[in-house]
Coordinates of C-alpha atoms (C1' of nucleotides) in Angstrom, one line a residue:
Chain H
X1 CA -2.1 90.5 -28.8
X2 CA -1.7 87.0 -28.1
X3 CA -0.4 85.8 -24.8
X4 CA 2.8 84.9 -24.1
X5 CA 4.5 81.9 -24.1
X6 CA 6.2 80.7 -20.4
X7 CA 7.9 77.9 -20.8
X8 CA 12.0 77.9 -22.2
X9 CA 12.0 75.9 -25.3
X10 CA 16.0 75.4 -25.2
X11 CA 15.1 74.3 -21.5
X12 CA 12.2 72.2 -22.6
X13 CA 14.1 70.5 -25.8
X14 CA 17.2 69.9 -23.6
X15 CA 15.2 68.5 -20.5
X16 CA 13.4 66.5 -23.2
X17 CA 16.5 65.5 -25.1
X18 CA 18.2 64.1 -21.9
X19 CA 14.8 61.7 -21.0
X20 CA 15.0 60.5 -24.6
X21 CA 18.8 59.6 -24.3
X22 CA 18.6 58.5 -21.0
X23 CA 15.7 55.9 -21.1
X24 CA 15.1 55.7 -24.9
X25 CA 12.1 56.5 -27.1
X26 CA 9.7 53.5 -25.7
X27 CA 10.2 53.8 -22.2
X28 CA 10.0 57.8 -22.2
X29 CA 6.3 58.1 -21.7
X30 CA 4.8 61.5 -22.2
X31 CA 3.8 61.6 -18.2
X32 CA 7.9 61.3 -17.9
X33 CA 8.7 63.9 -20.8
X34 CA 5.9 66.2 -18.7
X35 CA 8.1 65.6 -14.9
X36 CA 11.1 66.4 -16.9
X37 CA 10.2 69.1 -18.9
X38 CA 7.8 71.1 -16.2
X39 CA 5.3 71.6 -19.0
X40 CA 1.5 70.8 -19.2
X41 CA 0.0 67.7 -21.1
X42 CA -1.8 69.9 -23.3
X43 CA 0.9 72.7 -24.0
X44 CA 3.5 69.8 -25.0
X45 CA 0.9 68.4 -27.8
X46 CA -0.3 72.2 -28.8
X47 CA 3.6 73.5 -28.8
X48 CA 5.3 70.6 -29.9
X49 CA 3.0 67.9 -31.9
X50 CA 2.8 64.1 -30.6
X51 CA 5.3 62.2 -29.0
X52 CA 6.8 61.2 -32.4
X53 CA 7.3 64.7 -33.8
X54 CA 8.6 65.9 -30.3
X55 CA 10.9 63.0 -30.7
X56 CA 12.4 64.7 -33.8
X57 CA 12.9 68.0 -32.3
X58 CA 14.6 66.5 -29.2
X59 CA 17.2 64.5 -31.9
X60 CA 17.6 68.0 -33.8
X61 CA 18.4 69.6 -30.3
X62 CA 21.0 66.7 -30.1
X63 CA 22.3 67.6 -33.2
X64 CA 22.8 70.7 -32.7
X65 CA 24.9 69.9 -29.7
X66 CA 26.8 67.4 -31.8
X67 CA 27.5 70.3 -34.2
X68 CA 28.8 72.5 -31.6
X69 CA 31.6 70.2 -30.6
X70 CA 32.2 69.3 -34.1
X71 CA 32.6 73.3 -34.9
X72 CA 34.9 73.5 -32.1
X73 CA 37.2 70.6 -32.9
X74 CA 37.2 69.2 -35.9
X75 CA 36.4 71.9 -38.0
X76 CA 38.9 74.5 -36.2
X77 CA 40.9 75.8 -39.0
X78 CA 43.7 76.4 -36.4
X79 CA 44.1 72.7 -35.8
X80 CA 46.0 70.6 -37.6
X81 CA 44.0 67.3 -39.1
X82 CA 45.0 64.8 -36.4
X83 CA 44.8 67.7 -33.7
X84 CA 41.4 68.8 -34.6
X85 CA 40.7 64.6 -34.5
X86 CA 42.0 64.5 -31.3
X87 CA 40.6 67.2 -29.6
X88 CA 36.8 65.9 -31.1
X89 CA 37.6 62.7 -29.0
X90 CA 38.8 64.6 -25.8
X91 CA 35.8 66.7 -26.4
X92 CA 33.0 64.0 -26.7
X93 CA 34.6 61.4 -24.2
X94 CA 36.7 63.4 -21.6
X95 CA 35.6 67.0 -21.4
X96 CA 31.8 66.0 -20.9
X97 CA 30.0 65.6 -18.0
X98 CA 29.5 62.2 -16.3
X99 CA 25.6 62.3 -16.7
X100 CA 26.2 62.8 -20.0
X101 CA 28.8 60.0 -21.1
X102 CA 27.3 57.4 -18.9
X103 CA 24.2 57.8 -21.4
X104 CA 26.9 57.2 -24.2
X105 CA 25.1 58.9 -27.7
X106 CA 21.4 59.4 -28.3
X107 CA 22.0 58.3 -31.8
X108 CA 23.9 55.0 -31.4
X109 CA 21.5 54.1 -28.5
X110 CA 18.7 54.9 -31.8
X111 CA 19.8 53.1 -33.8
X112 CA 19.7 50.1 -31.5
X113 CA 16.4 50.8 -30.9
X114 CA 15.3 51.9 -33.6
X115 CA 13.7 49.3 -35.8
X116 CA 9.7 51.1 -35.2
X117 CA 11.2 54.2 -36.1
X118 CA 9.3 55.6 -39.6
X119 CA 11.3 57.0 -42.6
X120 CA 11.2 60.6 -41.1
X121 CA 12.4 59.6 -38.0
X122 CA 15.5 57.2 -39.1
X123 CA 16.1 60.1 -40.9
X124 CA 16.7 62.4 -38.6
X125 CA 18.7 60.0 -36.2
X126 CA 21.1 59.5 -39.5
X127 CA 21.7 63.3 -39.9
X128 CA 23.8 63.4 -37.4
X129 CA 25.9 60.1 -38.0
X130 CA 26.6 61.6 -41.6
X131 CA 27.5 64.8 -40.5
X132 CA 30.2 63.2 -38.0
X133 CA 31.2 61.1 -40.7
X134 CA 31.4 63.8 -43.1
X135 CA 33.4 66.2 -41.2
X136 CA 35.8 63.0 -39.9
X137 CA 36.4 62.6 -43.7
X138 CA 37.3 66.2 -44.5
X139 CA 40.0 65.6 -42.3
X140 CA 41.4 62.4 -43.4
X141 CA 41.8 63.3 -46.8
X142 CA 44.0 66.7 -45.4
X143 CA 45.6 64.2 -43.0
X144 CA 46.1 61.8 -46.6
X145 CA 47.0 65.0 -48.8
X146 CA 49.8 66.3 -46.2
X147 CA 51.2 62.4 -46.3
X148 CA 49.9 61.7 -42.3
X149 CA 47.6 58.7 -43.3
X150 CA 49.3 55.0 -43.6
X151 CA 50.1 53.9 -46.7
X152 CA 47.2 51.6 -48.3
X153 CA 44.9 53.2 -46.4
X154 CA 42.1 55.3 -48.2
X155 CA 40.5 58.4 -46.2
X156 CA 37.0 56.8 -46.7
X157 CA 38.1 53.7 -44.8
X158 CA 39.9 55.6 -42.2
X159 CA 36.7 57.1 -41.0
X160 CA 34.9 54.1 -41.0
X161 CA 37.2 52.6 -38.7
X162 CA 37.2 56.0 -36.3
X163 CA 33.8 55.8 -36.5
X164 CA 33.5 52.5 -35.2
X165 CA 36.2 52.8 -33.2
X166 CA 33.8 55.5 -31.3
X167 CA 30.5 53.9 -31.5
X168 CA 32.6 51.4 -30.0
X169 CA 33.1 53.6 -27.2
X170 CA 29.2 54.9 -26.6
X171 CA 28.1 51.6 -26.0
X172 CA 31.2 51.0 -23.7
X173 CA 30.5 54.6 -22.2
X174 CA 27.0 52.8 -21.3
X175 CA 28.4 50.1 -19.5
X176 CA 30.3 52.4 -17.4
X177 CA 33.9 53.1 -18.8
X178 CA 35.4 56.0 -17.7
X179 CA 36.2 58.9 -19.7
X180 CA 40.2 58.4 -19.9
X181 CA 39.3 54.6 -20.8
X182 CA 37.3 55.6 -23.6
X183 CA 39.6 58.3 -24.6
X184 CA 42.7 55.3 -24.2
X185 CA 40.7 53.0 -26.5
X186 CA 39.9 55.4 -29.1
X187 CA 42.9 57.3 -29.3
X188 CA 45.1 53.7 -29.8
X189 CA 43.0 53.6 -33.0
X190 CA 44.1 56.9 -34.1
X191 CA 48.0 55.9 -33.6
X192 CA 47.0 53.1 -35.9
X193 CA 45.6 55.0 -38.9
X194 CA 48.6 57.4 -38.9
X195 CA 51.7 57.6 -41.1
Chain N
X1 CA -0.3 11.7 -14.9
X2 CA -0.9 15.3 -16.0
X3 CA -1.2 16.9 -19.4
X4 CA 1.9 17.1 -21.4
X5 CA 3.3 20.2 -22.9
X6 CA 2.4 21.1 -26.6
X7 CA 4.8 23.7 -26.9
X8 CA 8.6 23.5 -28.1
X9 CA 10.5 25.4 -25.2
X10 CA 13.4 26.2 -27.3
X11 CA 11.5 27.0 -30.1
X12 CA 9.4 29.6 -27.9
X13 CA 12.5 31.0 -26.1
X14 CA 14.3 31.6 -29.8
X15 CA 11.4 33.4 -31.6
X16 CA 10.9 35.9 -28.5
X17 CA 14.6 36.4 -28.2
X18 CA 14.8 37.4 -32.1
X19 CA 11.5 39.8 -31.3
X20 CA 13.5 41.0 -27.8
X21 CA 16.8 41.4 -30.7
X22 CA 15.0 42.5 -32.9
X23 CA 12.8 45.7 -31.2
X24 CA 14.3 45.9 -27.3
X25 CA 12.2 44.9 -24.1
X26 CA 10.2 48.2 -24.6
X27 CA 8.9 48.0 -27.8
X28 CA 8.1 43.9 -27.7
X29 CA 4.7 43.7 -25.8
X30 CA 3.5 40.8 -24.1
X31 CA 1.1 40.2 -27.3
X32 CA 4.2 40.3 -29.8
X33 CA 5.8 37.7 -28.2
X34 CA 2.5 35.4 -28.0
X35 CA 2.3 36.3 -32.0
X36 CA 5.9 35.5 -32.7
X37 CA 6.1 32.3 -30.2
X38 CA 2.0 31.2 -31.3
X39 CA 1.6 30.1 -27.3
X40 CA -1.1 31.1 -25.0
X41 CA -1.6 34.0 -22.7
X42 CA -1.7 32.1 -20.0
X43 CA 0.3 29.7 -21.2
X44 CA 3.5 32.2 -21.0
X45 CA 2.8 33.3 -17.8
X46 CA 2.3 29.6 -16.8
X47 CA 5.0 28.6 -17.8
X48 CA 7.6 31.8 -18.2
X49 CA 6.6 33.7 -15.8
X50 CA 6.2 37.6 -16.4
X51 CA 7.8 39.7 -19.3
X52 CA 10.8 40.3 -17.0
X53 CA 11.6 37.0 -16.2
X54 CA 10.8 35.9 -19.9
X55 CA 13.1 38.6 -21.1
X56 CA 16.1 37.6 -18.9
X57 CA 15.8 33.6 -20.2
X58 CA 15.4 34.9 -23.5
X59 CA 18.6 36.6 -22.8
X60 CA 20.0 33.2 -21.2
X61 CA 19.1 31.6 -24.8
X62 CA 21.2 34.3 -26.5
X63 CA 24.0 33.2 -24.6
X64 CA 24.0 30.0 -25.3
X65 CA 23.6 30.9 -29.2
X66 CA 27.2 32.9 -28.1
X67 CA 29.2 29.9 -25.9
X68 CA 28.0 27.7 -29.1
X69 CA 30.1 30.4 -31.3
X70 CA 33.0 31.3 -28.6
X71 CA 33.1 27.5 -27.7
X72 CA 33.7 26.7 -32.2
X73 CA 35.9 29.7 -32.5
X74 CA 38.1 31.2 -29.5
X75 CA 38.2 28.1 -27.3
X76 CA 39.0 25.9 -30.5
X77 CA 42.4 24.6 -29.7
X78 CA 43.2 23.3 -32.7
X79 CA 43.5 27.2 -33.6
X80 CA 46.5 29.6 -33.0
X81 CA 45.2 32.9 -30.6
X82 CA 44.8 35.0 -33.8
X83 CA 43.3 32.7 -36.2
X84 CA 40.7 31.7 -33.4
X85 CA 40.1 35.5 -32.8
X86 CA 39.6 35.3 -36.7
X87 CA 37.1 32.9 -37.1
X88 CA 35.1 34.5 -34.0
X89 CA 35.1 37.5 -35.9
X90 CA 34.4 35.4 -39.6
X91 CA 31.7 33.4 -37.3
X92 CA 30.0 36.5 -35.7
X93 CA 30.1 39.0 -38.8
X94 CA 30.0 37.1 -41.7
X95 CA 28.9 33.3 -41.2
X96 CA 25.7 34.7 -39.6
X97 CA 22.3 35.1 -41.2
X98 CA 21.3 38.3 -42.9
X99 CA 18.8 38.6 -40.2
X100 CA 20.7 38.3 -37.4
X101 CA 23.2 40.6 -38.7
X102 CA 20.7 42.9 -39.3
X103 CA 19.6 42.7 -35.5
X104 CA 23.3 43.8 -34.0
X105 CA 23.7 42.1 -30.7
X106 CA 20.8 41.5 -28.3
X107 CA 23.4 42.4 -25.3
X108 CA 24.4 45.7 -26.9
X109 CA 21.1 46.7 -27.9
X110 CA 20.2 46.1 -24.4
X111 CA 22.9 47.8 -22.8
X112 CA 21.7 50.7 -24.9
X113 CA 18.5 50.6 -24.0
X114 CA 19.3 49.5 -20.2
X115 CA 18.5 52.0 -17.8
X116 CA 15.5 50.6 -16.3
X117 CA 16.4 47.5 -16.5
X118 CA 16.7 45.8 -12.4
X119 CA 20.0 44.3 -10.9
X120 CA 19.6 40.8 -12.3
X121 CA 18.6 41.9 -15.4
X122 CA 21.6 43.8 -15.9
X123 CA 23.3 40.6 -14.3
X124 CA 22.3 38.4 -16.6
X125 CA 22.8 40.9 -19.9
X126 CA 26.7 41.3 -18.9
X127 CA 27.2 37.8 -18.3
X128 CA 27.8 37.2 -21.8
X129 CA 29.5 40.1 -22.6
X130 CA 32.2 39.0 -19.5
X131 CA 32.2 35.3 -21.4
X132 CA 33.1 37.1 -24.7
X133 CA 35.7 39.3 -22.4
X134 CA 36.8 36.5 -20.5
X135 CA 37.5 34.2 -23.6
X136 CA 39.3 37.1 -26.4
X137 CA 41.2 37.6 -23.2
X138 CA 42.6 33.9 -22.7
X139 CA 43.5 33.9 -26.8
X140 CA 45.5 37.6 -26.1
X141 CA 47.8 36.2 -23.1
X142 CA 48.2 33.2 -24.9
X143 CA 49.4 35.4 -27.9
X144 CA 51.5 37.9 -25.7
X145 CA 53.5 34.6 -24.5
X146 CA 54.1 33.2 -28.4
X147 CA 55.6 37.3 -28.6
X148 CA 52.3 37.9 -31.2
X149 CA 51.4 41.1 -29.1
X150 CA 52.2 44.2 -30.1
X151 CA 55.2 45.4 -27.6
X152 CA 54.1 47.8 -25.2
X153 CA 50.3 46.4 -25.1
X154 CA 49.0 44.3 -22.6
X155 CA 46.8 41.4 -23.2
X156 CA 44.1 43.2 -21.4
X157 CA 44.2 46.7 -23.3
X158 CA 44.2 44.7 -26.3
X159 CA 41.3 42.9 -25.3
X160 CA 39.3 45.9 -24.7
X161 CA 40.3 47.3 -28.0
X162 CA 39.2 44.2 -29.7
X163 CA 35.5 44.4 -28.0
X164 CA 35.0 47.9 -28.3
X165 CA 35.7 47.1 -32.4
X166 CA 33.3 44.4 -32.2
X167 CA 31.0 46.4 -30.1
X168 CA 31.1 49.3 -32.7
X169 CA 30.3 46.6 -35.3
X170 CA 26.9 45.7 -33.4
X171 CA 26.1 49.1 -33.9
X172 CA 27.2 49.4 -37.6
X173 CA 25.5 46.4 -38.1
X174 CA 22.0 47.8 -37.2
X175 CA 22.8 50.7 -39.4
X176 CA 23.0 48.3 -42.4
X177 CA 26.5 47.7 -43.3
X178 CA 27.2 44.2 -44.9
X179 CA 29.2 41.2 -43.4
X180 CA 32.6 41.9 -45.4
X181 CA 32.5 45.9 -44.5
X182 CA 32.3 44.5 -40.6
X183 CA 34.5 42.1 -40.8
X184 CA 37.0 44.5 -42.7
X185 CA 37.0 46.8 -40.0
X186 CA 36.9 44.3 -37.1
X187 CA 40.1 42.9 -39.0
X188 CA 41.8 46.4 -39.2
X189 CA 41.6 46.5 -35.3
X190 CA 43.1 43.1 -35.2
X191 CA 46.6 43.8 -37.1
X192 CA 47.0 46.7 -35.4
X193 CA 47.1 44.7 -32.3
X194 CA 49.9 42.0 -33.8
X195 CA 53.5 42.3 -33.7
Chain V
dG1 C1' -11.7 98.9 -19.9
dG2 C1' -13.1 95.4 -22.8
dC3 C1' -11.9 92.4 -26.6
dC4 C1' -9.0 89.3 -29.1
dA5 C1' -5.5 85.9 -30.2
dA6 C1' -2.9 82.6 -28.5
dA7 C1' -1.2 79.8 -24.4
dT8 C1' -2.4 77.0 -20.5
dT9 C1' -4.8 73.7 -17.9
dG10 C1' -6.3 69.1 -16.3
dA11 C1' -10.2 66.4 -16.8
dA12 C1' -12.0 63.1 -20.1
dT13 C1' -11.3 59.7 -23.7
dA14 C1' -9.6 55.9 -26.1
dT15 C1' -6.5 52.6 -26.8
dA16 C1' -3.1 49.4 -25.4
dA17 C1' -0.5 47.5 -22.0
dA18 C1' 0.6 43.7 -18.4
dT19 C1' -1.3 40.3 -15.5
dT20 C1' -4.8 37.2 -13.3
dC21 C1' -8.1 33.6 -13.1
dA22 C1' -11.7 30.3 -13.3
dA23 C1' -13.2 27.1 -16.6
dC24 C1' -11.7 23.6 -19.8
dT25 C1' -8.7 20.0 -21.7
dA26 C1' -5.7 16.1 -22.1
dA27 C1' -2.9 12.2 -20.6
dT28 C1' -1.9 8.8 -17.1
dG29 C1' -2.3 5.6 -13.3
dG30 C1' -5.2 3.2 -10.1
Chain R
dC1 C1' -13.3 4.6 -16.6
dC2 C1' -12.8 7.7 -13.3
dA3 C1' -9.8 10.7 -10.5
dT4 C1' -5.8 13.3 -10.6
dT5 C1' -2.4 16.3 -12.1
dA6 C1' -0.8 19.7 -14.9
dG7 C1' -1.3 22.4 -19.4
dT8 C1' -4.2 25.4 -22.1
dT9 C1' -7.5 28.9 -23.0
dG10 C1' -9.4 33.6 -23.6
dA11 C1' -12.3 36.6 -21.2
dA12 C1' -11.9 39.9 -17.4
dT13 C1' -9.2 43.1 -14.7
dT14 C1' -6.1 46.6 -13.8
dT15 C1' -3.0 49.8 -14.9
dA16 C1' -0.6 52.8 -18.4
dT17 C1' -0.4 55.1 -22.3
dA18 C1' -1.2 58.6 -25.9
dT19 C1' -4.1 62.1 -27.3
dT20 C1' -8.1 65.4 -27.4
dC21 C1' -10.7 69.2 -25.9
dA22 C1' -13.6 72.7 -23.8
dA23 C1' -12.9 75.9 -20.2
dT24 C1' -9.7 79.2 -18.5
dT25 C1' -6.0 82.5 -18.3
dT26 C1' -3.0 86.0 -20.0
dG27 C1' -1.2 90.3 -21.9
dG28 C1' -1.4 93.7 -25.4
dC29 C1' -4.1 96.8 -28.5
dC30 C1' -8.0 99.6 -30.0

DNA sequence: GGCCAAATTGAATATAAATTCAACTAATGG
DNA sequence: CCATTAGTTGAATTTATATTCAATTTGGCC
C-alpha cells in the first residue's frame, strides 16, 4: 500500500526529548531538533505537527520515563512505604546516567521557563508533577497509617516538603552536584519526616 | 558639552531584568526589552551593549536587589543565626511582591535554562547564588558554635540543605504556590536543622 | 508491471531575530 | 552663536527561525 515509515519514533521522541531538556524549548530550534533527531524538515512537520505539538510529545515521552521509575520504586508492592521512597530517590538521583542528571528534570527546568507556554502545554508539563505528587502521597498516608510519619505531620504536607526537597535537588543537579550529594540532601529530608 | 542622557539607567536595567525573570534570555527578544524599558534601538546597543552583555548587568541588578535582602536579613547583627535565616526566608518568600514571587528566582531560572549560556555569563549568574551560600553559611557556623546545630551536622551540610529548600521554593514558586505555603515549607527544613 | 497511498526530500517562503549605521538632536563651552 | 561632543532615532542589513509545498521516492496490491 502505502510506504513505509524509516525513521524510530522512540529514537526520534527520545533524541528529541533530550534537546528539549538539555537546552529548553526556546533555544531548541527545529534545525537543532532535525541534527538530533536524523529526520527531514518536512517529515518532522508531516509526522509530528509544529514545533509546539512536537514539544508535547517529547514531554509525554518524558513522562513516560518518569512513570517507569515511579512503577519500579514507589509503586513496588514489595517495598515497604519509606523503602519504595527511598529507592525512587536512588533511582532518579544516583542510578541515572551523568548526561541525564546534569540536565536535572525536563519539567522543573519547564516550569522555569515556561511562562509562553499555552494552556495545553502547561498542561502537559503538570502531568507529570501530579503524578509524582500523587504517587509520593499514596505512600505517606501508608507510611502515616502504619505510624512511620512524625507526629503533627499530615501526609499532604509531607509530600510537599519531598517534593521540594527534590525539585530542590534538579536545579542543584544543574549546577553540577553529584549524584551521592543530591541523594545526601534529599535523603536528610526523609530522616526528618519519619516517626 | 555633549547631550545628556534621557533615560533612567536603573529604571531600564530593572524593567529588563523583570522581562529576563520573567520569560529567560531566550524568550525575551531584543524588541521586548525596548517595549518593557521604552529606550531606543540604538540607544541599548549604545549604551548596553548587545543582548549578552545587557543580560549579564541585568543579572548584576538582580544581585544587588539580593545583597539589599541578605545585607537586611542574614548579615543583620542585631539578629540571632536562626532568626536572621528567618527573616531571609520571611523577606524572600513572603515580604515580596506577588509578581516577583510569581517569577521564582532570575538565578534559578537561569541555571535552568543555562546551557548555552558562555563562561562569564555563567560567572556572573553563580555569583549570587555563592553570596547567598557564602552568607546562610556564616549564620550556620555561627549557630553550630552557640550548640544551635543539630549534632552530627556540619555547618556546611546544613547550608546546602537550607539552599536546596529555598531552591525548591523558586521552583514551587513559579508553579503558583502562595507566600505562607513557601515559607511553611522553607521553615520545615529549618527545625529540622536546630538542636 | 503499473498504480496507489503515504513518506521523504530540500528548496522556497515568510516572519522574526539581532545588530549596525548614518542622519539627526540636544546641551555646553568658547 | 557656532562648534563640539555625545545621545537618540529608525530605517536598513544580516542572519535565524518556523513553516509550507510540489516534486520525488518507496513498497505493496490488483
Amino acid at each position: 500500500m502505502a510506504r513505509p515509515v524509516e525513521f524510530d519514533e522512540q529514537k526520534v521522541l527520545t533524541n528529541a526529548m533530550e534537546q528539549f531538556w538539555r537546552e529548553g524549548y526556546e533555544a531548541s530550534s527545529v534545525q537543532k531538533l532535525l541534527d538530533c533527531t536524523g529526520i527531514n524538515r518536512g517529515t518532522l512537520y508531516n509526522s509530528f505537527g509544529d514545533k509546539d505539538t512536537f514539544f508535547k510529545s517529547c514531554v509525554d515521552q518524558y513522562n513516560k520515563l518518569m512513570d517507569q521509575q515511579i512503577t519500579a520504586t514507589l509503586k513496588n508492592s514489595n517495598l515497604n512505604p519509606w523503602d519504595a521512597i527511598g529507592a525512587y530517590v536512588e533511582e532518579t538521583l544516583v542510578n541515572v546516567s551523568n548526561k541525564h542528571r546534569s540536565m536535572g528534570c525536563l519539567l522543573v527546568n519547564s516550569v522555569c521557563e515556561s511562562i509562553n507556554y499555552d494552556k495545553e502545554m502547561k498542561k502537559v508539563v503538570r502531568a507529570s508533577l501530579g503524578s509524582i505528587r500523587k504517587a509520593v502521597l499514596g505512600r505517606m498516608k501508608e507510611a502515616q497509617k502504619k505510624g512511620g510519619l512524625r507526629k503533627g505531620l499530615s501526609a499532604e504536607f509531607a509530600t510537599e516538603l519531598l517534593i521540594n526537597s527534590l525539585q530542590g535537588a534538579r536545579v542543584n543537579a544543574r549546577d553540577g552536584k553529584t549524584g551521592n550529594q543530591l541523594k545526601d540532601l534529599v535523603k536528610f529530608t526523609i530522616e526528618s519526616l519519619k516517626k
